[in-house]
Tab-separated table of C-alpha atoms in Angstrom:
chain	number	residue	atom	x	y	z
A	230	UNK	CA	2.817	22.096	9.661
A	231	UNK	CA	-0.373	22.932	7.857
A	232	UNK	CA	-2.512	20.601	8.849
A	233	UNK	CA	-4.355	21.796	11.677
A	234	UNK	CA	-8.018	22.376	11.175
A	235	UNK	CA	-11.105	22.679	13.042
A	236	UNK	CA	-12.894	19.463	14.022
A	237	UNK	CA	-16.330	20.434	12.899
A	238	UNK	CA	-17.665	21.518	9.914
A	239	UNK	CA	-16.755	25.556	9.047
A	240	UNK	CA	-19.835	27.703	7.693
A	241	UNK	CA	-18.686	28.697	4.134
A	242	UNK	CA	-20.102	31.039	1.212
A	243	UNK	CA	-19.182	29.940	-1.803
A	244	UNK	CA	-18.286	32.056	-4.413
A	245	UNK	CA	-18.787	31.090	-8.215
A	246	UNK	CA	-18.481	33.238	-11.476
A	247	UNK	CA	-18.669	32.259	-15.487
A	248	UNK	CA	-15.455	34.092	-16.758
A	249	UNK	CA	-15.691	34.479	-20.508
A	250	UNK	CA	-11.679	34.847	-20.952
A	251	UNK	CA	-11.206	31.186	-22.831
A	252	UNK	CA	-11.139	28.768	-19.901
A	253	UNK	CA	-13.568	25.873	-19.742
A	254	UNK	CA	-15.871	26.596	-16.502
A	255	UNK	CA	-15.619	24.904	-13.567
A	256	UNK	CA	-19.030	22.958	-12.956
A	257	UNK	CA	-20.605	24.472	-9.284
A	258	UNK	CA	-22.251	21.223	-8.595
A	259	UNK	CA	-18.790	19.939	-8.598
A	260	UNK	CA	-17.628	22.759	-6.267
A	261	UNK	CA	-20.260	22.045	-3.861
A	262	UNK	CA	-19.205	18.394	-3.633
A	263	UNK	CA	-15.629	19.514	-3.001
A	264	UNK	CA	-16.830	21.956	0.105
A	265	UNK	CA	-18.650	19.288	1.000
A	266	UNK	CA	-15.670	16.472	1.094
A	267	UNK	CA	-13.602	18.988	2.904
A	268	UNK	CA	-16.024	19.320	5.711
A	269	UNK	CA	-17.186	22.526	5.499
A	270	UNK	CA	-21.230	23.249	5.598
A	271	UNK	CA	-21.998	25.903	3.002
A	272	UNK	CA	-24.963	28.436	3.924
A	273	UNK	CA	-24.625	30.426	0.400
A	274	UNK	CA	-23.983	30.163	-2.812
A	275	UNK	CA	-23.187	33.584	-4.616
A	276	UNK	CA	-23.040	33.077	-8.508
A	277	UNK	CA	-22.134	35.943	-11.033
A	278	UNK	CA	-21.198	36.618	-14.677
A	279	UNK	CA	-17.616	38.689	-15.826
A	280	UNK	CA	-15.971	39.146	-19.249
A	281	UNK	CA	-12.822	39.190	-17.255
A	282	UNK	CA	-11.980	39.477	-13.340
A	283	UNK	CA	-11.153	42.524	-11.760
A	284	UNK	CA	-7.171	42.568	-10.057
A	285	UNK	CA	-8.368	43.397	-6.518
A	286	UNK	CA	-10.603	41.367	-5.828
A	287	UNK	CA	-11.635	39.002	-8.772
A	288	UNK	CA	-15.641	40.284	-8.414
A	289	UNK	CA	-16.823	43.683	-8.773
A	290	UNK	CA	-17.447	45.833	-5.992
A	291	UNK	CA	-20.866	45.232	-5.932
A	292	UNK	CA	-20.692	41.676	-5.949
A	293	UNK	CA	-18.315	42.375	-3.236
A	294	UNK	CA	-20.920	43.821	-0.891
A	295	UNK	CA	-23.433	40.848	-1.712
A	296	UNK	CA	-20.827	38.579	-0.291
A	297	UNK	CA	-20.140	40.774	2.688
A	298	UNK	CA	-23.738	40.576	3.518
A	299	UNK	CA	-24.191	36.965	3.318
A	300	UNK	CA	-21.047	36.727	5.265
A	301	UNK	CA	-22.643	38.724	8.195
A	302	UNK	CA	-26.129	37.273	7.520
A	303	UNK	CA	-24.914	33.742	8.274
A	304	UNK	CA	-22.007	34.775	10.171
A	305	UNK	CA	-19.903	32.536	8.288
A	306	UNK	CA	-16.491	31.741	9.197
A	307	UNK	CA	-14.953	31.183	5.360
A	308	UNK	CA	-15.552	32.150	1.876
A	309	UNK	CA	-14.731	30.012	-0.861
A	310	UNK	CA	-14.031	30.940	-4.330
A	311	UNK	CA	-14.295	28.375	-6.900
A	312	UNK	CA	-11.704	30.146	-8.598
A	313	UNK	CA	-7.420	30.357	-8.517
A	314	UNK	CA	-6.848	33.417	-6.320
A	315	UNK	CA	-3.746	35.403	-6.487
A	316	UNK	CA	-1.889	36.626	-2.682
A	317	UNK	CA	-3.239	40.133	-2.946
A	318	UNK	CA	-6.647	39.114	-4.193
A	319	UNK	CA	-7.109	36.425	-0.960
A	320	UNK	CA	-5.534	39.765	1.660
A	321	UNK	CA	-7.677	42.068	0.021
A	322	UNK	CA	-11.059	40.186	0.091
A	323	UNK	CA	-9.955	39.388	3.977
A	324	UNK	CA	-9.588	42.642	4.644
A	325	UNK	CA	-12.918	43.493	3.488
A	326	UNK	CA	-14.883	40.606	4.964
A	327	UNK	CA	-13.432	40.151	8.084
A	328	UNK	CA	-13.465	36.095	7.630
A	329	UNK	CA	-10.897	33.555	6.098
A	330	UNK	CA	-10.779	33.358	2.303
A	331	UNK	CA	-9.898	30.007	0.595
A	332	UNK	CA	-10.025	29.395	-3.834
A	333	UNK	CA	-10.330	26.042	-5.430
A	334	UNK	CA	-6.539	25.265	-4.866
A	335	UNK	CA	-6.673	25.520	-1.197
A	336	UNK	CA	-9.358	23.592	-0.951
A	337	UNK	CA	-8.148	20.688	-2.609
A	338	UNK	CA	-5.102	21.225	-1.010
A	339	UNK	CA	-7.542	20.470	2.615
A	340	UNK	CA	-8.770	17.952	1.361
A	341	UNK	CA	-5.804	16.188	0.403
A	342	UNK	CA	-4.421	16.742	3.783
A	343	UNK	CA	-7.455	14.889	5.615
A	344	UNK	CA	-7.378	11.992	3.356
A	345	UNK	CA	-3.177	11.318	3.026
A	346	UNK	CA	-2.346	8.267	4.761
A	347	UNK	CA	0.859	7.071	4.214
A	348	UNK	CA	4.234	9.018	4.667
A	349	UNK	CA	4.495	9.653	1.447
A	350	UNK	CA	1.195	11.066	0.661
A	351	UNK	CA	1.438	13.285	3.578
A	352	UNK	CA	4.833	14.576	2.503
A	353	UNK	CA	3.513	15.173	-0.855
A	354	UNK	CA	0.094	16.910	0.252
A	355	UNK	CA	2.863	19.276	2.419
A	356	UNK	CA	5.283	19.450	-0.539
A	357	UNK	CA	2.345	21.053	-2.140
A	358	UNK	CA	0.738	23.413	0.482
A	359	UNK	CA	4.012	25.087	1.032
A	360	UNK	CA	4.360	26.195	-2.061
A	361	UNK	CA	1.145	27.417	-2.013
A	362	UNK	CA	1.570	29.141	1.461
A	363	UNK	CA	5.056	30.571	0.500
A	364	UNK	CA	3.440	33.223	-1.349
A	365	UNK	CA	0.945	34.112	1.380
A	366	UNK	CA	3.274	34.178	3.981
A	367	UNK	CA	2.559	37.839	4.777
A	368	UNK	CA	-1.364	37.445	5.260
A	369	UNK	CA	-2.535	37.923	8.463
A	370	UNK	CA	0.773	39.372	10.207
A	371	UNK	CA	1.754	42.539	11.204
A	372	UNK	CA	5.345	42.048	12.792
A	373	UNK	CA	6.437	40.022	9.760
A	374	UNK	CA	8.289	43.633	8.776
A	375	UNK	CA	10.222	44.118	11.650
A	376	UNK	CA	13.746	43.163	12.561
A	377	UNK	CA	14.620	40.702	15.323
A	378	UNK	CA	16.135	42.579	18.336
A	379	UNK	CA	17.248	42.163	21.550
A	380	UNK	CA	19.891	40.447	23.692
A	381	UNK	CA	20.917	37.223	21.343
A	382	UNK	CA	18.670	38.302	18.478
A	383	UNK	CA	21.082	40.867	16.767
A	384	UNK	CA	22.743	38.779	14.359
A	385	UNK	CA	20.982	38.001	11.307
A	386	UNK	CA	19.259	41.261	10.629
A	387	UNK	CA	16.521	39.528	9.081
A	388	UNK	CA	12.546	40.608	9.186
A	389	UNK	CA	10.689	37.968	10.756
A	390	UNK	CA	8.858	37.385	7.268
A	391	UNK	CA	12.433	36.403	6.022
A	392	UNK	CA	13.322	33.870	8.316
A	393	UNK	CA	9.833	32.514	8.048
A	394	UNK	CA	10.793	32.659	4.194
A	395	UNK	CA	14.210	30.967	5.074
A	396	UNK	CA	12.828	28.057	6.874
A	397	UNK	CA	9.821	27.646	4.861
A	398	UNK	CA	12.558	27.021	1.885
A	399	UNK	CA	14.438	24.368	4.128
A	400	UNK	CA	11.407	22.652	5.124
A	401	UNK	CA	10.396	21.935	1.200
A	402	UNK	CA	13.791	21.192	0.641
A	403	UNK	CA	14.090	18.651	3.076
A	404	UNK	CA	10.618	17.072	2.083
A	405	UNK	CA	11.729	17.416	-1.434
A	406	UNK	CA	14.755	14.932	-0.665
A	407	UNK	CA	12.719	12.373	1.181
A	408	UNK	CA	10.918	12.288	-1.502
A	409	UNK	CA	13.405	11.793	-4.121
A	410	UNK	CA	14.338	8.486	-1.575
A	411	UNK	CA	10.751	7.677	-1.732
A	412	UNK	CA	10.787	7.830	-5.909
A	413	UNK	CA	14.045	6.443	-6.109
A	414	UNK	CA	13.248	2.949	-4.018
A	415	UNK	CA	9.587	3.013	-6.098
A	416	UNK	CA	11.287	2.655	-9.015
A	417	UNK	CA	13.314	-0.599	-7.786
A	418	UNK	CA	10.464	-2.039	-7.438
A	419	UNK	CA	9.164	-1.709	-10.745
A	420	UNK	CA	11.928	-2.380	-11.903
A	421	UNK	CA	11.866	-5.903	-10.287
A	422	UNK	CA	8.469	-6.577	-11.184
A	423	UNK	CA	9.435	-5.497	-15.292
A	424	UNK	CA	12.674	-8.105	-14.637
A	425	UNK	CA	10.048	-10.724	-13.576
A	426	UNK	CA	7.663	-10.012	-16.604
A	427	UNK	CA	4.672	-9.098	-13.784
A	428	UNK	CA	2.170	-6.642	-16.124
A	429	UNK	CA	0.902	-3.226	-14.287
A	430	UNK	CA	-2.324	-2.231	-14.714
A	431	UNK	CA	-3.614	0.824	-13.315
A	432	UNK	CA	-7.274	2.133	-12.187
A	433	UNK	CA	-7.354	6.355	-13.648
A	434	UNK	CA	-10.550	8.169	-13.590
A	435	UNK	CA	-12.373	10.787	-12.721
A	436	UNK	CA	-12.385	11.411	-8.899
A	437	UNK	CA	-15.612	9.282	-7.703
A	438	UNK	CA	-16.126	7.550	-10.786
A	439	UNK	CA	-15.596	4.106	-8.632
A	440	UNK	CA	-12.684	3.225	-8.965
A	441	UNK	CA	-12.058	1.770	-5.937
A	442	UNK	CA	-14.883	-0.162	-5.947
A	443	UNK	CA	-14.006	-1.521	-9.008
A	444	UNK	CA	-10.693	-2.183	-7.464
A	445	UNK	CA	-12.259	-4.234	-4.439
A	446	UNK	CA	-14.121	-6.348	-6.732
A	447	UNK	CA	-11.509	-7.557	-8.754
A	448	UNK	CA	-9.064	-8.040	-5.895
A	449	UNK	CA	-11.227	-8.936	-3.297
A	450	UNK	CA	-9.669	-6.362	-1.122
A	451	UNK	CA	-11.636	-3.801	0.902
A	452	UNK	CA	-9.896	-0.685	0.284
A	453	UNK	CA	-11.444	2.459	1.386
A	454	UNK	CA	-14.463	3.458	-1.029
A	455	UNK	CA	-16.830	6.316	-0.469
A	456	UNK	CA	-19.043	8.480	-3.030
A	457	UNK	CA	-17.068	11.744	-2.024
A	458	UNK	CA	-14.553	13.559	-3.730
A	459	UNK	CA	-11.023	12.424	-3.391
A	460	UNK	CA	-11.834	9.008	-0.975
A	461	UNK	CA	-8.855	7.442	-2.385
A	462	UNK	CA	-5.143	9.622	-2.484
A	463	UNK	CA	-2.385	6.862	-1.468
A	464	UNK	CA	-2.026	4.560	-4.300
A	465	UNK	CA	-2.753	0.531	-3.556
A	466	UNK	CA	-0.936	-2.396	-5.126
A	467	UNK	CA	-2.305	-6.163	-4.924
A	468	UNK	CA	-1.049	-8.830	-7.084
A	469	UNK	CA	-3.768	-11.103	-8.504
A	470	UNK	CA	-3.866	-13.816	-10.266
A	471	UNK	CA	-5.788	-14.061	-14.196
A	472	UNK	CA	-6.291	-17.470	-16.176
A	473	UNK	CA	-3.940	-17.984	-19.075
A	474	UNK	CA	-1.476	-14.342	-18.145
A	475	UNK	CA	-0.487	-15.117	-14.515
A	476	UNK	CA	0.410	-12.473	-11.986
A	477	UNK	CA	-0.672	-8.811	-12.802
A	478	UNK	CA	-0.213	-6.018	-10.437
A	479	UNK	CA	-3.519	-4.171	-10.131
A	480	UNK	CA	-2.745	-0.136	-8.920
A	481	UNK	CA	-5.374	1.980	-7.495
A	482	UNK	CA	-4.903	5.529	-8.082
A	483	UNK	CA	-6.048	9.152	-6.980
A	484	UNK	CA	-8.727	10.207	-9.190
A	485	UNK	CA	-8.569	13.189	-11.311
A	486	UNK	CA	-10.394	16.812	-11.375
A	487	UNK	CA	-10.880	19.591	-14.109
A	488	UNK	CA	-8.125	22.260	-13.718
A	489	UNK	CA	-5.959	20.250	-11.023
A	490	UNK	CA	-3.313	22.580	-9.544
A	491	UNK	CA	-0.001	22.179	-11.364
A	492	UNK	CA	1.416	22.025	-7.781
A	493	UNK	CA	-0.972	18.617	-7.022
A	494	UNK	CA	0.534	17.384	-10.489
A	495	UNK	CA	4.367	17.858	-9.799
A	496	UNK	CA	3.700	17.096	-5.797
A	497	UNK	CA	2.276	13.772	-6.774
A	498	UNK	CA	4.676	12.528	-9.741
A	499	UNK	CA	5.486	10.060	-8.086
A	500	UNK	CA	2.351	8.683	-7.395
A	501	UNK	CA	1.414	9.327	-11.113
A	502	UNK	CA	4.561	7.681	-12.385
A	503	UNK	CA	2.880	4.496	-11.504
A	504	UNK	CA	0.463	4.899	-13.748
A	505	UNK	CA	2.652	6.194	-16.577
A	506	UNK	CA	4.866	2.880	-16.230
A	507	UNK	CA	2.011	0.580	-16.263
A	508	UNK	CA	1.087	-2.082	-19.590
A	509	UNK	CA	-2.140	-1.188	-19.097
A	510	UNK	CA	-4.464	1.731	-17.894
A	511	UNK	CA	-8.506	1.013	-17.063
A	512	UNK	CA	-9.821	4.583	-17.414
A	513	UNK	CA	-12.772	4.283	-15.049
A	514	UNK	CA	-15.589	6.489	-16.237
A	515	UNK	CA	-19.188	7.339	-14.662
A	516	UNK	CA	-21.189	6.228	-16.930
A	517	UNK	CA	-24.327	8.020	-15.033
A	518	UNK	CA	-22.412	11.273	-15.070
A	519	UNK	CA	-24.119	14.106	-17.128
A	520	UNK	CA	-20.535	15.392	-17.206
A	521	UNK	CA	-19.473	11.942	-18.934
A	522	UNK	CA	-17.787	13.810	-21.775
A	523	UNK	CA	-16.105	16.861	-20.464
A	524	UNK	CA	-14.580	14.387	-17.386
A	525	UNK	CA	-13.020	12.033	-20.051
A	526	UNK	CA	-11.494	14.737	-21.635
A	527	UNK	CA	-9.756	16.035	-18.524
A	528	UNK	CA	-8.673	12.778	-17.605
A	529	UNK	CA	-6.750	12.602	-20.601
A	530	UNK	CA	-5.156	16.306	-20.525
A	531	UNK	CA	-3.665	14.900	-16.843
A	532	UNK	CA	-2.352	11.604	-18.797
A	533	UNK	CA	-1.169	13.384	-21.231
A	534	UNK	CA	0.953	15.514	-18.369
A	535	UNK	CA	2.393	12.501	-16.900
A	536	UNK	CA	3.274	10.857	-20.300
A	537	UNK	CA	0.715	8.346	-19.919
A	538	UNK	CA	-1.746	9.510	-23.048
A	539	UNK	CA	0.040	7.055	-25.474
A	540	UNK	CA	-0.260	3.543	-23.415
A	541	UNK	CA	-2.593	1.086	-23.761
A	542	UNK	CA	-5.834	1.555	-22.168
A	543	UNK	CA	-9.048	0.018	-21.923
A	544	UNK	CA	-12.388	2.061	-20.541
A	545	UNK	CA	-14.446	1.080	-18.331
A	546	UNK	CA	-17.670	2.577	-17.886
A	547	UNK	CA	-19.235	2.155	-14.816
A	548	UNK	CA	-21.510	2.762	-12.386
A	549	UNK	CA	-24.555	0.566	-15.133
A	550	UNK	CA	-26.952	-0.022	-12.151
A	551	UNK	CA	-27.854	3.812	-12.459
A	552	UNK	CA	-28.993	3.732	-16.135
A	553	UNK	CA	-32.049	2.225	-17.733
A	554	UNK	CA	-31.986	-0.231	-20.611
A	555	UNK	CA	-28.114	-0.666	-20.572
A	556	UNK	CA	-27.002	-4.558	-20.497
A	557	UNK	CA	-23.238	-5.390	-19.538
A	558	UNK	CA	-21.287	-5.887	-22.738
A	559	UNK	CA	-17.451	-5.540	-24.452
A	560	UNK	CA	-17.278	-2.853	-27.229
A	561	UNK	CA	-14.455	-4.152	-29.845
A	562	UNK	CA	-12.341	-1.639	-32.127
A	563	UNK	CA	-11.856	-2.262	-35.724
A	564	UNK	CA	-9.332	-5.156	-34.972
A	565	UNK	CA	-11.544	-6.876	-32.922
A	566	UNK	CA	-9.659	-6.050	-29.588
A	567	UNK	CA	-11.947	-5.103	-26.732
A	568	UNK	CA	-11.967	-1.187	-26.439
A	569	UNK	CA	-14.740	-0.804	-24.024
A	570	UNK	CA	-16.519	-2.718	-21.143
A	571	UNK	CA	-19.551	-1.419	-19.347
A	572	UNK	CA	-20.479	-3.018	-15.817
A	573	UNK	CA	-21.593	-1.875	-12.492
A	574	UNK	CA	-18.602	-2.156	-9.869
A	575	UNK	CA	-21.467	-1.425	-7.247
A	576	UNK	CA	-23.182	-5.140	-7.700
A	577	UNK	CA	-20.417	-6.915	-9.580
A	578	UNK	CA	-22.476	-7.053	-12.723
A	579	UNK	CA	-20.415	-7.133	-16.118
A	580	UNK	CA	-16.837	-7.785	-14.396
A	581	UNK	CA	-16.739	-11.239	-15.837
A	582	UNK	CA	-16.322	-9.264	-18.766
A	583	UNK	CA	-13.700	-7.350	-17.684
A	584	UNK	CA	-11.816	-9.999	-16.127
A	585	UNK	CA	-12.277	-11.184	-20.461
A	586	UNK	CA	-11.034	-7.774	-21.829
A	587	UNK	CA	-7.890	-7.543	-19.854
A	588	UNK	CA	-6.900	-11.330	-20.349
A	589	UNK	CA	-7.210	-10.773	-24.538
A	590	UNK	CA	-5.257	-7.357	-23.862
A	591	UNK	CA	-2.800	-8.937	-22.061
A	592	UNK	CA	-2.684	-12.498	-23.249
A	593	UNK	CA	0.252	-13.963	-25.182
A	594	UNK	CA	0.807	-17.213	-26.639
A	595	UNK	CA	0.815	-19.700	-23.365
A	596	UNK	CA	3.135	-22.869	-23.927
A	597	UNK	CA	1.283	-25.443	-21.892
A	598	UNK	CA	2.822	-29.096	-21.042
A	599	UNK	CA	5.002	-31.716	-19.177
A	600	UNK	CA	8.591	-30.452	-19.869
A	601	UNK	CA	11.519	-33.016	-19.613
A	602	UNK	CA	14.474	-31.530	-17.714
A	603	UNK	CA	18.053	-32.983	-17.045
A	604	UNK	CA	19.850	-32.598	-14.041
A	605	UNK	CA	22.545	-30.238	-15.613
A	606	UNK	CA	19.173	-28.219	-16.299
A	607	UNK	CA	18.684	-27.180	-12.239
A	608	UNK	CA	19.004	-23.537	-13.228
A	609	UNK	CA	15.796	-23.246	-16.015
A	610	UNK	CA	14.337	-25.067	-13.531
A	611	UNK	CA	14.820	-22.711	-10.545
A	612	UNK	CA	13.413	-20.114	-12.923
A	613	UNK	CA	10.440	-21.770	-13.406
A	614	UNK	CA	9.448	-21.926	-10.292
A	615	UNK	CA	10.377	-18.164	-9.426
A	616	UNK	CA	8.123	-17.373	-12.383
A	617	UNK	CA	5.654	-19.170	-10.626
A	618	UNK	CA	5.365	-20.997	-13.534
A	619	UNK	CA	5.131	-24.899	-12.113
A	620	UNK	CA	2.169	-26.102	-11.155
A	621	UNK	CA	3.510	-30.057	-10.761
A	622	UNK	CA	6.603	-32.026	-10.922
A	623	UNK	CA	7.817	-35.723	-10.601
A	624	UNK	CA	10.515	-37.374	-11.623
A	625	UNK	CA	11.642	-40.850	-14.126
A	626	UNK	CA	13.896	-43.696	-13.502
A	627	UNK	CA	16.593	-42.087	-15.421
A	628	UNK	CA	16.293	-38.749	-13.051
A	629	UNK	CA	14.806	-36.102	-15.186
A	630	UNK	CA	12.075	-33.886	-13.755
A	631	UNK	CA	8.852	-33.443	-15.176
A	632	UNK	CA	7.823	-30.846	-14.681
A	633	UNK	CA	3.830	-29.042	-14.995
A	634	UNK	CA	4.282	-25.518	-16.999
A	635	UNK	CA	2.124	-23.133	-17.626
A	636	UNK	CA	3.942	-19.903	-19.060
A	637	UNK	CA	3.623	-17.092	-21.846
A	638	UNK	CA	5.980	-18.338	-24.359
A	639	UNK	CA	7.398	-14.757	-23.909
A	640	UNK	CA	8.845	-15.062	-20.951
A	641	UNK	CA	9.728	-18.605	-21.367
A	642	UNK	CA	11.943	-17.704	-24.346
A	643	UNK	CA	13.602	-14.842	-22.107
A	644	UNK	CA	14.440	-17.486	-19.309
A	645	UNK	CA	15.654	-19.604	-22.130
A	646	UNK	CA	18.000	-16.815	-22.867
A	647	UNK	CA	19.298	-16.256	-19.866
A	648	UNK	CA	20.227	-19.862	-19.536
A	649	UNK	CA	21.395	-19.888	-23.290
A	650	UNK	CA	19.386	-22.411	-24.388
A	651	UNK	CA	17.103	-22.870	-27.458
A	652	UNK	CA	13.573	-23.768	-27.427
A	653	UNK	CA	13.556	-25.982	-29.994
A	654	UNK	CA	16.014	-28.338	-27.965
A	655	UNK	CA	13.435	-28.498	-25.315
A	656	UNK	CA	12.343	-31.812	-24.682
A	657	UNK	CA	8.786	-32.158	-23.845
A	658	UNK	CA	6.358	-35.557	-22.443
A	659	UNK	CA	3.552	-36.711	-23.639
């Protein structure tokens, strides 16, 4: 519905002020990289200073009439504020520039809405720009105020703007639905892979800190990787194999941003929820950011908004080609369980060590052996080899399997549940 844009890129003037009124700063550099992502070709860059923004039009008049002069100067199609914009301030700075006005929200919102791939991440990046167009409905319309008339129209008595309105609410509530379908069979399936014992662990970052590099090289996938804003948005799920802990599920994820819209947060639960199930997160950070800092910290406002902040998690700092004099190396916590890794996803340098980290992380007692099992014993057995857990078997004179294990003891003792027996009574060759 709103997803129709222009093939080439738009001129744009961007638009960026230092507000002293408590909030952290968006970083311009960062703003520039997000015009860039969404295609547009900025031709300006208007910067200003104000204690606190003004209700028309968020800059003073006379920073008003710069930007109307380097909107006609470059004839520029768009202006972008790095900024949230109310509905008044975006038909009021319209008005007076005689071009499209976009803040930071609809521009991630864009930019979402190029990259979405699957059906759900297109229903979600939807989800999300109506609610942002519902209050904006007005802008740009002049018959939106007038009742429907003539033969066959004379029913309703709604204005055109409420029946845009009406439909506008059916729409979301109808994505809102599918949705719900989409969550509901998501959590089946985590649900069989936590009834299997199969560990999640999930890639959450910083947008373009490489995290889908990192993901390639330790799946040996080729998922899409760019260094642009936002390259991934549709999560990705491989199952891999580690020495010693088996299957793990390895999850991609869409990066985070300072000052996400709420709206991008509750539109993409969903998607977030599989990182706030996982056993273990991999916060992905640039290490050859000069941001490095301020980026980890808004990573973990957004876990802490999906419920994620208390899990395990492991950081990874990447990206070591870029810096001088750095080495690839594990940094330990006071218990002596890795806290840190530092590599370079880029060349593959230093993920030996991570492949390390996540093994001790994750790594429980393994029973290892030749276990003896009767006949009467066919249904352990049958679990065993769903848990992938068999790597051999053969058989004796008297007609009990051997069979090859390799398992955490964990899960061995929960099969041995489910079959009632005891682990002590297991018999075992030698």
């Amino acid at each position: 519905m709103f997803f129709d844009r222009p093939q080439s890129g738009e001129l744009a003037v961007l638009v960026h002020l230092n507000l002293s009124h408590g909030q952290e700063p968006d970083d311009p550099r960062e703003f520039e990289e997000l015009v860039l992502s969404a295609g547009g070709d900025p031709v300006a860059f208007l910067t200003g200073s104000r204690i606190v923004p003004t209700a028309k039009f968020l800059i003073s008049t006379g920073k008003l009439q710069e930007l109307k002069a380097l909107v006609e100067e470059h004839k520029a199609e768009l202006a972008i504020f790095n900024h949230t914009l109310t509905p008044s301030q975006e038909r009021n700075l319209e008005k007076e520039l005689q071009c499209r006005v976009l803040d930071r929200t609809g521009l991630i919102l864009d930019i979402f809405a190029q990259r979405a791939r699957t059906f759900e991440g297109k229903l979600q990046v939807e989800l999300a720009q109506l609610h942002h167009q519902s209050t904006r409905l007005i802008r740009g319309w002049t018959h939106l105020e007038r009742q429907k008339g003539g033969i066959g129209l004379r029913g309703p008595g709604e204005t055109q703007l409420e029946t845009d309105r009406r439909l506008l609410r059916n729409r979301i509530t109808m994505i809102e639905q599918k949705l719900e379908k989409v969550r509901s069979q998501r959590e089946q399936g985590r649900k069989s892979r936590q009834k299997a014992a199969i560990p999640t662990v999930s890639l959450v970052g910083y947008t373009n800190a490489g995290k889908s590099t990192l993901f390639n090289q330790i799946t040996g996938e080729n998922v899409y990787a760019e260094n642009q804003l936002f390259a991934t948005l549709d999560p990705t799920m491989r199952r891999i194999e580690f020495a010693d802990i088996g299957g793990v599920v390895m999850a991609d994820t869409v990066g985070f941003i300072s000052h996400l819209p709420h709206r991008l947060v509750d539109a993409f639960r969903a998607t977030l929820e599989e990182a706030s199930n996982s056993t273990l997160l991999l916060h992905v950070i640039d290490a050859a950011a000069d941001e490095m800092t301020r980026n980890i910290e808004q990573v973990e406002l957004v876990l802490a908004e999906i419920d994620a902040a208390d899990l395990p998690q492991l950081k990874v700092y990447n990206k070591l080609d870029l810096l001088a004099d750095r080495t690839p190396r594990i940094d330990r916590d006071e218990a002596g369980k890795p806290a840190a890794v530092w590599l370079s996803a880029q060349s593959g340098e230093g993920c030996d060590l991570l492949h390390k980290a996540i093994i001790e992380l994750l790594g429980t007692e393994m029973i290892v052996g030749r276990l003896l099992l009767t006949p009467q014993q066919g249904k352990l057995r049958a679990l065993l080899y769903a848990q992938q857990a068999v790597s051999g078997e053969s058989y004796l004179d008297d007609g009990k399997a051997v069979l090859d294990v390799r398992v955490p003891k964990d899960d061995l003792l929960r099969l041995l549940k489910t079959v009632s027996e005891q682990f002590d009574n297991l018999q075992w060759a030698d």
